[in-house]
XYZ file of C-alpha atoms in Angstrom:
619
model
C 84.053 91.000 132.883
C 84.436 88.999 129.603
C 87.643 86.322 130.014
C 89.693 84.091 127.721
C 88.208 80.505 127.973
C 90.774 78.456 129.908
C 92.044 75.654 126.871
C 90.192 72.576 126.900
C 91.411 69.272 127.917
C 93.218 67.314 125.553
C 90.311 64.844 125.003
C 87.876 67.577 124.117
C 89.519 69.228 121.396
C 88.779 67.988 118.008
C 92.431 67.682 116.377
C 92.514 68.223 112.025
C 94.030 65.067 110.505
C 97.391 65.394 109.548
C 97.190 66.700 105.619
C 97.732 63.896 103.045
C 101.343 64.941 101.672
C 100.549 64.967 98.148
C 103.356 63.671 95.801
C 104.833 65.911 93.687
C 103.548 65.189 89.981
C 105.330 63.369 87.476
C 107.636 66.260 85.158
C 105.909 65.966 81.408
C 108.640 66.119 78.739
C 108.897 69.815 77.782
C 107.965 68.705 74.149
C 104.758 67.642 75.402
C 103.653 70.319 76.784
C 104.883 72.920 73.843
C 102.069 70.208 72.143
C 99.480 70.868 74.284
C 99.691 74.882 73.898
C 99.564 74.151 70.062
C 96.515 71.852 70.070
C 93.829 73.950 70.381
C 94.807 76.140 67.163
C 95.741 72.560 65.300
C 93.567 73.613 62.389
C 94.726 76.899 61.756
C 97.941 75.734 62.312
C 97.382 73.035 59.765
C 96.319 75.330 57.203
C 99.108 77.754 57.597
C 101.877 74.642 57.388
C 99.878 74.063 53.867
C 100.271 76.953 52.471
C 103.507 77.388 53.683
C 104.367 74.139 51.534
C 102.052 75.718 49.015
C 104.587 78.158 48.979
C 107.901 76.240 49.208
C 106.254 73.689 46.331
C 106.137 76.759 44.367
C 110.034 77.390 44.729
C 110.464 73.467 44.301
C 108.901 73.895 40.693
C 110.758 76.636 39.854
C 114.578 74.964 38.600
C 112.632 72.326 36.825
C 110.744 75.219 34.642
C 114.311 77.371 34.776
C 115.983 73.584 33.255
C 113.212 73.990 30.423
C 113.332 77.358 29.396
C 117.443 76.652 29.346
C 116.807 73.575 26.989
C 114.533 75.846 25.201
C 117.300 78.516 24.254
C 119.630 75.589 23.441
C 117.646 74.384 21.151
C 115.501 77.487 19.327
C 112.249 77.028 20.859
C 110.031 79.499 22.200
C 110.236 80.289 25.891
C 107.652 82.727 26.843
C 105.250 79.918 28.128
C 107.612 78.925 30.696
C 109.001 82.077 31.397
C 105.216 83.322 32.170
C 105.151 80.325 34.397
C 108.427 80.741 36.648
C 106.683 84.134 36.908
C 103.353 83.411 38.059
C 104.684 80.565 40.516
C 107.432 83.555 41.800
C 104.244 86.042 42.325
C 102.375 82.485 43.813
C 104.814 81.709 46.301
C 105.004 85.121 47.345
C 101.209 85.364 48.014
C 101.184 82.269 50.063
C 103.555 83.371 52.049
C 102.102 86.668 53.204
C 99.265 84.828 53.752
C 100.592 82.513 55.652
C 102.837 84.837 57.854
C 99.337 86.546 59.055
C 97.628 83.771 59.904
C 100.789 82.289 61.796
C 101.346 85.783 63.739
C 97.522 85.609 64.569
C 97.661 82.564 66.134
C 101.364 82.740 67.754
C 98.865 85.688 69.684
C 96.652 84.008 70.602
C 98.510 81.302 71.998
C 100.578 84.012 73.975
C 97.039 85.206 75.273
C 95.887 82.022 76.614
C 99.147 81.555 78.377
C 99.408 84.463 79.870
C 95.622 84.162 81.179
C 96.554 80.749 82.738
C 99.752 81.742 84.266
C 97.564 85.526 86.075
C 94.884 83.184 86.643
C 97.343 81.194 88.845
C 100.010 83.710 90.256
C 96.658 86.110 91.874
C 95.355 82.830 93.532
C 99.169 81.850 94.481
C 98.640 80.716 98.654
C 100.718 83.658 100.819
C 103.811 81.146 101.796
C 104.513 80.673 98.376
C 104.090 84.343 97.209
C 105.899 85.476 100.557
C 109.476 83.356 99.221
C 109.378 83.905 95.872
C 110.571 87.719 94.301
C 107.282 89.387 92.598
C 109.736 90.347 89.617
C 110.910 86.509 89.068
C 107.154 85.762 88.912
C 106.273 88.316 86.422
C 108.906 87.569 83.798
C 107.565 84.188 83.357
C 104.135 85.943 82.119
C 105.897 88.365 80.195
C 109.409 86.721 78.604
C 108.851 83.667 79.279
C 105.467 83.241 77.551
C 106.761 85.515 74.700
C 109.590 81.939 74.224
C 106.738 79.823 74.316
C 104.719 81.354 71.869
C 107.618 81.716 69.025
C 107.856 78.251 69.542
C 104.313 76.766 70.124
C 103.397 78.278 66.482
C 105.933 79.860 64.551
C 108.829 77.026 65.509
C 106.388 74.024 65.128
C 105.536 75.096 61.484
C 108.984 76.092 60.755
C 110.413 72.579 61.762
C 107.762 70.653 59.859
C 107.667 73.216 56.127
C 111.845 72.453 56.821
C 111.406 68.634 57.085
C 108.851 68.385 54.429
C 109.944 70.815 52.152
C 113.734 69.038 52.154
C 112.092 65.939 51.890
C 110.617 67.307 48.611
C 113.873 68.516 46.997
C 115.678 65.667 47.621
C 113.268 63.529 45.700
C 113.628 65.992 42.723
C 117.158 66.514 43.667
C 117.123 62.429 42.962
C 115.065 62.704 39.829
C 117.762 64.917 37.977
C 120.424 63.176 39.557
C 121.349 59.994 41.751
C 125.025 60.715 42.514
C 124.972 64.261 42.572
C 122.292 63.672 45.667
C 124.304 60.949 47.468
C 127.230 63.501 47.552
C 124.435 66.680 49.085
C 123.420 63.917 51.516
C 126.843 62.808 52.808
C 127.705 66.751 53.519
C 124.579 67.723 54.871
C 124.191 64.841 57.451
C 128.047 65.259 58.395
C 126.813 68.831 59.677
C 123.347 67.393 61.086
C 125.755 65.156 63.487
C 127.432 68.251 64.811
C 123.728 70.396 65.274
C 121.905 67.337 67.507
C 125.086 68.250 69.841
C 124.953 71.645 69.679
C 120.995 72.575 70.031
C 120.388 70.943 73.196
C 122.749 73.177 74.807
C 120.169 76.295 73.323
C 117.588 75.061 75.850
C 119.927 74.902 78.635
C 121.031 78.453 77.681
C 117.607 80.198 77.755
C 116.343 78.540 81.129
C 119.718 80.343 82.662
C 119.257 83.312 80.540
C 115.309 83.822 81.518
C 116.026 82.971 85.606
C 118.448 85.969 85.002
C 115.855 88.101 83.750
C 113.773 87.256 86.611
C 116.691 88.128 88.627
C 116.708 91.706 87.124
C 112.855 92.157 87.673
C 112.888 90.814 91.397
C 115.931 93.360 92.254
C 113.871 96.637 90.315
C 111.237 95.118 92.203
C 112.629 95.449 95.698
C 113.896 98.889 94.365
C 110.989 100.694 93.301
C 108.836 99.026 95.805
C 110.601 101.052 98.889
C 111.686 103.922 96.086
C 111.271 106.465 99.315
C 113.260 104.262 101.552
C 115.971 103.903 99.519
C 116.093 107.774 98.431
C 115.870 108.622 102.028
C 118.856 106.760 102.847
C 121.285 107.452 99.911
C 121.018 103.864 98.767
C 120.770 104.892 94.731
C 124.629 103.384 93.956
C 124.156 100.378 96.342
C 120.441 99.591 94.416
C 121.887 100.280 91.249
C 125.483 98.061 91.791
C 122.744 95.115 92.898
C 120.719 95.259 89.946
C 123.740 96.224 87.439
C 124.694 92.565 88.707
C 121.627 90.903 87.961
C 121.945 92.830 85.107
C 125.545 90.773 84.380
C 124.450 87.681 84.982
C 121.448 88.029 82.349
C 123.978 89.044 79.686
C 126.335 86.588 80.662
C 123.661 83.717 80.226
C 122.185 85.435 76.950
C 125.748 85.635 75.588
C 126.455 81.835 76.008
C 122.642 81.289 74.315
C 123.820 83.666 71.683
C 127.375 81.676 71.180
C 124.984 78.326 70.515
C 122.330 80.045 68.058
C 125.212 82.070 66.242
C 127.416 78.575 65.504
C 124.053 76.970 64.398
C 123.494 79.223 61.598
C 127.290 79.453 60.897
C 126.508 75.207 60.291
C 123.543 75.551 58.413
C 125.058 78.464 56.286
C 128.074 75.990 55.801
C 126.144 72.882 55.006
C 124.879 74.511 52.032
C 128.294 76.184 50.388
C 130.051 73.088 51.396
C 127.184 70.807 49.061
C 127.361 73.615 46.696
C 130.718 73.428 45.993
C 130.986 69.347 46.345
C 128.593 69.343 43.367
C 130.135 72.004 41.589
C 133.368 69.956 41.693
C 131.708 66.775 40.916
C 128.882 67.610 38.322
C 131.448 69.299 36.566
C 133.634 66.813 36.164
C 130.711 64.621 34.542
C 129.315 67.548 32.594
C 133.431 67.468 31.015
C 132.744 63.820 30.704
C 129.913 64.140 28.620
C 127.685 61.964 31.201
C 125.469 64.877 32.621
C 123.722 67.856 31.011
C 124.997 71.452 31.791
C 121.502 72.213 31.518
C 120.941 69.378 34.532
C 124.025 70.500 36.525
C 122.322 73.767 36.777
C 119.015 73.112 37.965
C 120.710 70.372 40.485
C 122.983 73.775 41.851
C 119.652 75.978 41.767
C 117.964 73.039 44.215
C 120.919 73.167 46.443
C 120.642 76.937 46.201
C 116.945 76.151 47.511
C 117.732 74.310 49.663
C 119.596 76.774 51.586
C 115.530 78.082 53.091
C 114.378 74.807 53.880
C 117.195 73.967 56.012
C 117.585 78.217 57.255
C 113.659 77.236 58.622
C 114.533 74.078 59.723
C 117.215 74.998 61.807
C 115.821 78.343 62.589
C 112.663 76.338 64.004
C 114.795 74.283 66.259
C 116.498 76.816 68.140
C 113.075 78.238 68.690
C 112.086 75.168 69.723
C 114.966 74.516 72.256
C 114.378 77.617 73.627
C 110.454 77.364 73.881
C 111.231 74.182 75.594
C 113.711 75.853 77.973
C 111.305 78.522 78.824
C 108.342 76.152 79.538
C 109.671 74.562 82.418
C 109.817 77.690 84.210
C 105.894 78.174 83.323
C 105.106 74.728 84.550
C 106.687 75.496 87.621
C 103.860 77.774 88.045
C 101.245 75.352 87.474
C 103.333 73.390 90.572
C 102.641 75.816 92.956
C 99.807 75.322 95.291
C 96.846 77.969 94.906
C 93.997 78.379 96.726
C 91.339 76.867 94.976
C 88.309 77.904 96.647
C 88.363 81.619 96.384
C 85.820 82.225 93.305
C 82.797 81.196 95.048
C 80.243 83.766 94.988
C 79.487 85.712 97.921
C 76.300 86.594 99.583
C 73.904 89.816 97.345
C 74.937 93.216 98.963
C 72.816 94.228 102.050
C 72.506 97.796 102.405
C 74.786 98.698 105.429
C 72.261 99.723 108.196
C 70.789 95.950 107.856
C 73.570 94.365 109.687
C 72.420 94.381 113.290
C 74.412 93.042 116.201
C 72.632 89.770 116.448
C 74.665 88.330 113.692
C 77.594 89.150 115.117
C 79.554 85.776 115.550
C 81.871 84.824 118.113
C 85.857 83.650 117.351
C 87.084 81.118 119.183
C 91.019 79.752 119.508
C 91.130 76.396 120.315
C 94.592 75.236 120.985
C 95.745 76.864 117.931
C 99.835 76.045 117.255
C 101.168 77.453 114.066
C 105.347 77.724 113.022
C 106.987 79.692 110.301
C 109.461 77.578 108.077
C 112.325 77.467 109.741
C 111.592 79.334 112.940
C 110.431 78.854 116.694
C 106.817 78.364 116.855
C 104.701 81.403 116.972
C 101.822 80.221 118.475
C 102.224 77.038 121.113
C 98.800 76.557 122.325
C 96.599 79.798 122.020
C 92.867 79.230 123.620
C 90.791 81.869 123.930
C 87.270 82.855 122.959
C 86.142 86.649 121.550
C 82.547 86.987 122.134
C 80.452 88.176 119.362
C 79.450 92.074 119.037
C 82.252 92.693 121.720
C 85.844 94.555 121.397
C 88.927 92.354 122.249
C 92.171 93.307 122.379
C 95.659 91.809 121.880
C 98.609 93.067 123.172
C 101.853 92.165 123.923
C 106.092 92.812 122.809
C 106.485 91.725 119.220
C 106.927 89.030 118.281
C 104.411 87.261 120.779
C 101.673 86.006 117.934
C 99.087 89.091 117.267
C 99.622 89.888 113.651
C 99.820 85.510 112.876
C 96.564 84.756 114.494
C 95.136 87.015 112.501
C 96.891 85.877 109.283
C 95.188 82.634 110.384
C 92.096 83.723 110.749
C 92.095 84.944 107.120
C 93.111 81.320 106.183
C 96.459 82.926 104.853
C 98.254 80.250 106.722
C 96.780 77.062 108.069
C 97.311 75.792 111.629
C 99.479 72.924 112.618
C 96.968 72.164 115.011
C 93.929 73.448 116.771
C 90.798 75.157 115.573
C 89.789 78.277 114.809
C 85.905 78.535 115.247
C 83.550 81.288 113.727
C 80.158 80.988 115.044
C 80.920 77.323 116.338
C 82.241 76.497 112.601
C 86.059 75.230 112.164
C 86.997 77.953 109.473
C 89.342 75.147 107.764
C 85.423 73.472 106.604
C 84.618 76.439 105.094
C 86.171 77.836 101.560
C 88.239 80.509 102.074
C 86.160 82.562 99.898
C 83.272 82.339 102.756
C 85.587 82.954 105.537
C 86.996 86.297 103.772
C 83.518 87.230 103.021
C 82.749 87.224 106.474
C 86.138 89.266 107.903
C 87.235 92.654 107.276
C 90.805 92.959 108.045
C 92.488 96.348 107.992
C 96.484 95.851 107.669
C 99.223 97.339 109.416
C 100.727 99.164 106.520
C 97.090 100.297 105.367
C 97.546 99.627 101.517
C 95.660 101.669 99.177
C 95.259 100.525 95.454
C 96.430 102.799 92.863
C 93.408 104.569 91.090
C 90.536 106.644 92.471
C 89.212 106.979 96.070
C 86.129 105.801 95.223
C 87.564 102.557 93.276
C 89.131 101.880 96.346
C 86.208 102.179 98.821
C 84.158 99.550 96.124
C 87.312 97.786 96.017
C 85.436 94.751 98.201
C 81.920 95.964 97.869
C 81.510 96.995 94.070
C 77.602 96.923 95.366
C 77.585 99.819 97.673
C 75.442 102.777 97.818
C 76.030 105.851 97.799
C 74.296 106.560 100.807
C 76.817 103.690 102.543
C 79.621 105.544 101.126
C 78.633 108.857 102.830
C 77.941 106.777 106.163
C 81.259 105.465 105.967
C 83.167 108.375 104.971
C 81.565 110.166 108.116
C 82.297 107.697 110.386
C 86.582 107.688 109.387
C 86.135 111.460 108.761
C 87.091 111.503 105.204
C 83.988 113.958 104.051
C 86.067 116.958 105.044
C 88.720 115.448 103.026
C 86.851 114.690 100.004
C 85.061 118.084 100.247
C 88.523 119.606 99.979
C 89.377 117.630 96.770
C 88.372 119.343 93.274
C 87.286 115.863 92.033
C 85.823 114.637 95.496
C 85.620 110.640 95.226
C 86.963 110.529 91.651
C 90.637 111.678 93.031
C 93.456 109.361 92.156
C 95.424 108.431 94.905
C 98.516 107.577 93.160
C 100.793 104.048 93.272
C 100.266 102.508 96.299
C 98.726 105.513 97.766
C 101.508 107.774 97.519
C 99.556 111.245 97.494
C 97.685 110.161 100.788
C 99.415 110.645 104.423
C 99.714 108.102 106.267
C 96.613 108.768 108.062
C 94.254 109.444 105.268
C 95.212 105.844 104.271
C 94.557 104.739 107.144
C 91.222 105.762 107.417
C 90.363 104.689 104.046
C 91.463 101.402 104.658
C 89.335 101.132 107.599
C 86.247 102.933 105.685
C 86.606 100.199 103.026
C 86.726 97.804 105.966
C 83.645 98.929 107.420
C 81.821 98.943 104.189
C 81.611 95.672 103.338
C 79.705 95.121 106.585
C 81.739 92.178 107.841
C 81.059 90.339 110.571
C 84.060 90.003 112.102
C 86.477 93.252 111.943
C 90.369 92.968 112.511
C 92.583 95.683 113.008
C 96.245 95.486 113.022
C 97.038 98.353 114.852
C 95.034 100.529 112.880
C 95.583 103.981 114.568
C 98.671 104.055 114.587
C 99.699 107.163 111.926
C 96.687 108.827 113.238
C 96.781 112.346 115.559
C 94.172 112.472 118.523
C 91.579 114.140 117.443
C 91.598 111.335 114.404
C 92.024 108.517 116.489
C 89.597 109.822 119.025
C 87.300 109.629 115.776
C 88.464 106.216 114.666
C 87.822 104.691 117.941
C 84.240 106.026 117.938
C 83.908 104.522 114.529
C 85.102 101.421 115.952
C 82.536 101.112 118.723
C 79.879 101.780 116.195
C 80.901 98.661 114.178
C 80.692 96.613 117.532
C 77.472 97.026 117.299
C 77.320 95.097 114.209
C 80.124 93.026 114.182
C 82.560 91.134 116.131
C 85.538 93.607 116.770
C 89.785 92.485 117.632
C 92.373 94.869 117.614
C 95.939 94.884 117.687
C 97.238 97.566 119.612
C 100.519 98.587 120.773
C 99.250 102.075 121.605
C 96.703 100.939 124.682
C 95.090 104.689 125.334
C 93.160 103.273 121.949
C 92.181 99.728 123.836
C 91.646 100.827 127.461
C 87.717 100.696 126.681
C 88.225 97.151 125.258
C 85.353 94.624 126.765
C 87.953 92.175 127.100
C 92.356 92.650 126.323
C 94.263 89.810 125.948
C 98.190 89.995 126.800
C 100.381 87.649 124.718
C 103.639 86.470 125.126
C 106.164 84.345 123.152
C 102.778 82.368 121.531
C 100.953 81.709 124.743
C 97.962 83.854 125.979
C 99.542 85.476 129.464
C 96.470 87.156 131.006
C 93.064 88.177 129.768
C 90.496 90.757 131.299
C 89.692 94.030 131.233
C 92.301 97.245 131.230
C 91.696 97.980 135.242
C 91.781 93.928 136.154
C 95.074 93.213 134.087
C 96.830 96.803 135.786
C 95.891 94.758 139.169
C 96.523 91.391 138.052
C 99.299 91.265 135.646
C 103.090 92.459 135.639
C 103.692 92.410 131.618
C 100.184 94.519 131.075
C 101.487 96.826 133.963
C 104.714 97.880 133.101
C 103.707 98.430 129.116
C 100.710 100.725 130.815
C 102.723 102.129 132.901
C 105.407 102.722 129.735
C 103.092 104.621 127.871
C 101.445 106.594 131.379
C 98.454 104.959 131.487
C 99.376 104.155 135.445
C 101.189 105.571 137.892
C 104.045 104.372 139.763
C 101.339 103.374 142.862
C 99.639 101.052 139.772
C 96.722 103.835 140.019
C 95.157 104.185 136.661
C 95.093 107.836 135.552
C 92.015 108.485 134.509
C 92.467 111.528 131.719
C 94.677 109.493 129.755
C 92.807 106.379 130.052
C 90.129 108.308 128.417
C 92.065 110.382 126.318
C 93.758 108.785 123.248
C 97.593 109.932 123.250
């Protein structure tokens, strides 16, 4: 008989140190980081803000050459030379800005690209508490709207702001050239408008972070939606799933109206500004021009530079709304780059053995050591599990739910971390060990079996893309899929579907389990792995089970026991605390929990005598 070791005395057992709490970083100014997506494309970003004041220096030229060819009507001269010349600097300017609108779009890509790499990179190595409270659907908006914000403004808002600046800069020293007073009066309008925009943009960037947690809203309800899209069918639930997205739904276009209200009165400004210096110079240069102080000829190139003016500031103003809502979209990306990861999954596992190498003298044993482990806000799950699974041996757990099985074996995939205690593979605390080696070394077959959309065979290679052909066949054999894929017209290459969905519950199952076995692990965890399965299936699955005992370290969680009564050793859990351990005939005898459920599912009879068909016989 193969018992759970009793827990060691408090003095023996090695305790973790308490984890450093690590203060949460500084926030970097929003601006800052829009910088630092921008910096690594700094020269072509350079070159297209040059030719995009290439371009606008063009248009700057062009009243100045417009004022001569005037004068040159006035006064009988010839005018083709400048006429050519306001040509060729109209055909110019257009050039350099096609050229310049490529080279911006190819880099606004390429900044999106990077982005969006950084933020997958981060969300597939996300740790499981932080995935398990945040909506899937809120996560992917930030890679897909959110990034799409941050590249409009990382590029094509950056260049926009700075051709604005410059290029106004530029008319307003010609503007000054033709005309001192006619300038001061542009200037006092324009900045009287300027004072109003500083007030109004900032509320842009508080707009679009409401507006793009809305959107994340949507995708985490269509998320929940067509994740169960069965479940909810089944049970009539269409209106109630469609009235709780049609309100996410409300709030987004609530929050994008009020960030529509702040961009719409910004260019309602900026469309002002100009008429209202249009018609302030109008008024006043044509009171000098009936003076006899100005030149018509100079009143008219001083309009057709406020007339210019009208793209500068467009871009300008254009550029800061993208910027304010770049800015309001990068905080939710840097959230992302908050959220703890695990770090220490990319290491490179162990060359592919072929699968009839793995002998039983590598199996390891597992050992609980005083393991204690809560959920955020909930009783403690475990309180002080001790027990040890010998290697190349079958245990058990069992127990009501609710009494620990499926979170000891989250922690022995290092999805969780213990409070306190060890768990020991082969005498090594896992927690030493990168997660990537500890997941190399266990197979764990889920309770909900998932299958990856795309072809059987992807998912068999789906952990061992090294696997031969021959191990493919051995495993198929062993879960009794080769009937199966003998059946299909494209055998291995048959798509499964989304999640699955043109398997039964059984076939996926047993292909979780055959993808389990072939990556010859050396410790195997089942969470109640037979569970969808008929007996002559299960009576095959357990067979295939006590093969891999031979090669590897084997615990089940069963709630069936006709699949565990062979078990070398069943442990019996209850509310976090290991109850009993032995084998099925020693806990019937020794313990009331593992009686009654045995007794529940006819395993015993009333006079605790263990009937012997159906301890044999899986049910």
């Amino acid at each position: 008989m193969t018992t759970a070791s009793a827990p060691p005395a408090p003095a023996e057992t090695p305790q973790p140190p308490a984890p450093a709490q690590t203060p949460e970083p500084p926030a970097t100014p929003p601006l800052r980081v829009l910088l630092r997506y921008a910096r690594p494309h700094r020269t072509v970003l350079l070159a297209t803000l040059l030719l995009v004041l290439a371009a606008s220096a063009a248009g700057l030229v062009q009243p100045l050459v417009a004022q001569h060819v005037l004068d040159g009507l006035s006064d009988g001269r010839g005018v083709l030379g400048p006429v050519l010349l306001l040509a060729a600097l109209v055909v110019l300017g257009a050039g350099l800005t096609g050229l310049q609108s490529w080279w911006q779009q190819r880099t606004s890509e390429r900044v999106v690209r990077q982005i969006r790499r950084d933020l997958v990179f981060r969300l597939i190595r996300l740790r499981v508490p932080e995935l398990d409270r945040r909506p899937p659907g809120d996560l992917i908006s930030r890679v897909t709207s959110d990034s799409a914000l941050v590249q409009n403004a990382a590029t094509e808002g950056l260049v926009m702001v700075s051709n604005g600046v410059l290029s106004i800069l530029g008319a307003v020293v010609l503007m000054g050239v033709v005309h001192l007073g006619l300038l001061g009066v542009t200037a006092a309008v324009l900045i009287a408008v300027a004072l109003v925009m500083v007030l109004v943009l900032p509320r842009i960037r508080e707009a679009v972070a409401r507006a793009q947690e809305s959107v994340g809203a949507v995708g985490a309800a269509l998320d929940r939606t067509l994740g169960a899209a069965r479940t909810v069918k089944a049970n009539g639930a269409e209106g109630r799933e469609t009235e709780r997205a049609g309100d996410a739904i409300e709030g987004a276009y609530r929050a994008g109206l009020a960030g529509a209200r702040y961009v719409a009165l910004v260019k309602v400004l900026s469309g002002v500004s100009i008429q209202a210096a249009f018609l302030a110079v109008l008024g006043v240069g044509g009171a000098l021009v009936a003076a006899g102080s100005l030149e018509a000829s100079a009143l008219i190139a001083f309009l057709l530079y406020v007339f210019y003016l009208a793209s500068p500031v467009g871009s300008l103003v254009a550029g800061l709304s993208m910027l304010q809502q770049g800015l309001g979209a990068v905080g939710r990306i840097e959230q992302v780059k908050h959220m703890p990861v695990e770090d220490d999954v990319d290491e490179p596992g162990e060359p592919h053995e072929p699968l009839a190498a793995v002998a039983a003298p590598g199996a390891p044993p597992v050992e609980f050591r005083d393991v204690r482990f809560s959920y955020p806000g909930r009783a403690p799950a475990l309180r002080g599990i001790s027990y040890t699974v010998p290697g190349g041996t079958q245990t058990a757990l069992v127990g009501l739910s609710g009494a620990g099985k499926t979170t000891m074996f989250a922690l022995l995939q290092r999805f969780h971390e213990p409070e306190a205690g060890q768990i020991r593979i082969d005498g090594v605390d896992i927690a030493t060990l990168p997660r990537s080696e500890v997941r190399r070394r266990i197979a764990y077959v889920e309770q909900e079996s998932p299958v990856m959309a795309g072809t059987i065979e992807d998912n068999l290679r789906y952990a061992a893309t090294g696997a031969s052909d021959e191990d493919i066949a051995e495993v198929l054999r062993l879960t009794r899929l080769d009937a199966l894929i003998g059946r299909l017209p494209d055998g291995l290459r048959t798509e499964v579907g989304n999640r699955g969905v043109t398997l039964s519950g059984g076939e996926r199952q047993r292909l979780a389990i055959a993808r389990a076995l072939l990556r010859r692990p050396e410790v195997l965890l089942l969470d109640e792995a037979t569970a969808q399965l008929d007996a002559s299936n299960e009576r095959a699955l357990r067979e295939a089970v006590d093969q891999a005992a031979r090669r590897c370290t084997v615990i089940l969680i069963a709630h069936r026991l006709s699949t565990v009564t062979g078990a070398d050793q069943i442990v019996v859990l209850e509310h976090g605390l290991v109850r009993a351990a032995g084998t099925h005939a020693e806990l019937v005898e020794a313990d009331v929990l593992y009686r009654e459920l045995a007794s529940s599912q006819m395993l015993v009879s009333e006079g605790n005598e263990e009937i012997g068909e159906l301890a044999d016989v899986p049910r």
